[in-house]
mmCIF file with all atom_site columns, C-alpha atoms in Angstrom:
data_model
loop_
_atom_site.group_PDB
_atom_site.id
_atom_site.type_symbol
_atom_site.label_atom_id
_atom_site.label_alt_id
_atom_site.label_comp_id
_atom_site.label_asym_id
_atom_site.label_entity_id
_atom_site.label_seq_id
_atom_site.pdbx_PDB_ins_code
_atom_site.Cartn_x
_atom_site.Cartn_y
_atom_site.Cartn_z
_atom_site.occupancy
_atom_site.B_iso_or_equiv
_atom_site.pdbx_formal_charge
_atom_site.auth_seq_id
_atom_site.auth_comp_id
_atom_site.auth_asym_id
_atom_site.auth_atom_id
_atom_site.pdbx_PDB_model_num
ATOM 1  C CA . UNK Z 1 1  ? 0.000  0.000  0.000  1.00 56.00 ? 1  UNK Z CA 1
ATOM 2  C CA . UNK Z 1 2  ? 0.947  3.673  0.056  1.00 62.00 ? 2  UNK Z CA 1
ATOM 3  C CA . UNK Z 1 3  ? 2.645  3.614  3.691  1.00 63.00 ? 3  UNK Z CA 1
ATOM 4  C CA . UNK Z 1 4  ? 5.089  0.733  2.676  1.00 66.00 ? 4  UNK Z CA 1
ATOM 5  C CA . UNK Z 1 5  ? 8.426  1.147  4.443  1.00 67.00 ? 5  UNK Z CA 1
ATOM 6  C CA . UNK Z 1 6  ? 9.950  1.258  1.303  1.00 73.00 ? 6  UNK Z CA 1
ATOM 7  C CA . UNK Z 1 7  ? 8.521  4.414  0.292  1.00 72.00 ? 7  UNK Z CA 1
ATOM 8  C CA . UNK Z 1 8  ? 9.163  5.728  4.183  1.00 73.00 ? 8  UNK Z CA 1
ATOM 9  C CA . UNK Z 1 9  ? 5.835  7.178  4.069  1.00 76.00 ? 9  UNK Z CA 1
ATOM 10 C CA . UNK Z 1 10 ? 5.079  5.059  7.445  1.00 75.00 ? 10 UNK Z CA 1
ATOM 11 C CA . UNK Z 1 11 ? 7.892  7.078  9.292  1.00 75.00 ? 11 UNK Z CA 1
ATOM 12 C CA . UNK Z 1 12 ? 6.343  10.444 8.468  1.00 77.00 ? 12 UNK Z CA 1
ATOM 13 C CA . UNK Z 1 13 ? 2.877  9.637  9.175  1.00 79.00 ? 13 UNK Z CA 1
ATOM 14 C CA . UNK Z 1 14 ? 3.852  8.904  12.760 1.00 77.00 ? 14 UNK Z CA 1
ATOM 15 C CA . UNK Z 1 15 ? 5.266  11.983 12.658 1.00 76.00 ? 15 UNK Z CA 1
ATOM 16 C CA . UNK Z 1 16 ? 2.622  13.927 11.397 1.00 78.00 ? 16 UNK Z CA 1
ATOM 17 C CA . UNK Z 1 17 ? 0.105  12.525 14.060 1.00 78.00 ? 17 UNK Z CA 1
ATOM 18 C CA . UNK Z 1 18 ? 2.358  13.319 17.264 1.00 74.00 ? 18 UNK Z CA 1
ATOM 19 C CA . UNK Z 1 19 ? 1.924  16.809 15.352 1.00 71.00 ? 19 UNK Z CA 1
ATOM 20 C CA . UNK Z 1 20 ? -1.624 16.572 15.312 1.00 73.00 ? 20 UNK Z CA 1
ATOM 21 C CA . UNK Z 1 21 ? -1.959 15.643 18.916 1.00 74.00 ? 21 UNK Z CA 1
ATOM 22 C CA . UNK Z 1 22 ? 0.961  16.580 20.950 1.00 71.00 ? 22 UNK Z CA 1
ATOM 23 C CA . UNK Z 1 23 ? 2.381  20.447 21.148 1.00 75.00 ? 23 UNK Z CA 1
ATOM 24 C CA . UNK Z 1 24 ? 5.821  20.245 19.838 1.00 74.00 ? 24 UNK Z CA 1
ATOM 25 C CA . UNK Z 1 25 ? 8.275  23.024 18.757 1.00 81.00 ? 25 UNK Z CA 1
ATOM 26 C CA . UNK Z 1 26 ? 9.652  23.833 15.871 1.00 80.00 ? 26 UNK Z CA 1
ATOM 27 C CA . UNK Z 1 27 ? 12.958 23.030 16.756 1.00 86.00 ? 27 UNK Z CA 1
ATOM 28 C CA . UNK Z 1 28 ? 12.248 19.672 18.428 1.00 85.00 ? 28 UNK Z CA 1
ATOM 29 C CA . UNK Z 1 29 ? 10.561 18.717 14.657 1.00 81.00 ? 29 UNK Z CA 1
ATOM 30 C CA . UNK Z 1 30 ? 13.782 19.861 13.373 1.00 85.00 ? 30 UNK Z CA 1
ATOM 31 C CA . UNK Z 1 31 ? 15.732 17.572 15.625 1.00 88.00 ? 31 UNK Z CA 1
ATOM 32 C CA . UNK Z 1 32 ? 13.405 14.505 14.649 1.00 84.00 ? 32 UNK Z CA 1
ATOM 33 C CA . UNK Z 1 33 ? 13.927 15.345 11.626 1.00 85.00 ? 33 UNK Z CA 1
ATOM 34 C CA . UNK Z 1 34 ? 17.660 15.218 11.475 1.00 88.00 ? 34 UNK Z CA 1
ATOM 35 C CA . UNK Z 1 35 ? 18.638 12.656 13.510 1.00 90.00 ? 35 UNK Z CA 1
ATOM 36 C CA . UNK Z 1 36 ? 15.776 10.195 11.143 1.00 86.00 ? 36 UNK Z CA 1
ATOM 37 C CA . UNK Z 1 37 ? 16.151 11.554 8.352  1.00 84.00 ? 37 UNK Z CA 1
ATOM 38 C CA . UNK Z 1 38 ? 19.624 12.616 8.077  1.00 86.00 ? 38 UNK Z CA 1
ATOM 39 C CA . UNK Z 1 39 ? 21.138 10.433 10.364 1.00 88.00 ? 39 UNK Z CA 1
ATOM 40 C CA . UNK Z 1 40 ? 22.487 12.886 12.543 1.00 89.00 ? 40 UNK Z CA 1
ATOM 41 C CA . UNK Z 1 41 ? 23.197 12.389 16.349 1.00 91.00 ? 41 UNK Z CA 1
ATOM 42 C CA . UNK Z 1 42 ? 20.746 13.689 18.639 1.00 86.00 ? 42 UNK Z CA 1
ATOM 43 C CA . UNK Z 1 43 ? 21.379 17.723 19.538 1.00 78.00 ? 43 UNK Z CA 1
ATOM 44 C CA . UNK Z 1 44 ? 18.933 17.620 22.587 1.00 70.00 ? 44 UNK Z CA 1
#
């Protein structure tokens, strides 16, 4: 389907419902962001 892991599709709809429901800054999406995403280390 659409939210296979190999499209990673299932990774950012996680993400977009903790958005949804849970009050997060900008800056902590940023760090999700790089540290999944980018494979940076964690900066928090």
């Amino acid at each position: 389907n659409g939210l296979a892991s190999e499209f990673g599709l299932a990774d950012m709809w996680g993400m977009c419902r903790l958005l949804r429901i849970a009050p997060v800054s900008r800056e902590m999406v940023l760090n999700y962001v790089s540290q999944h995403s980018l494979g940076l280390p964690k900066s928090y």
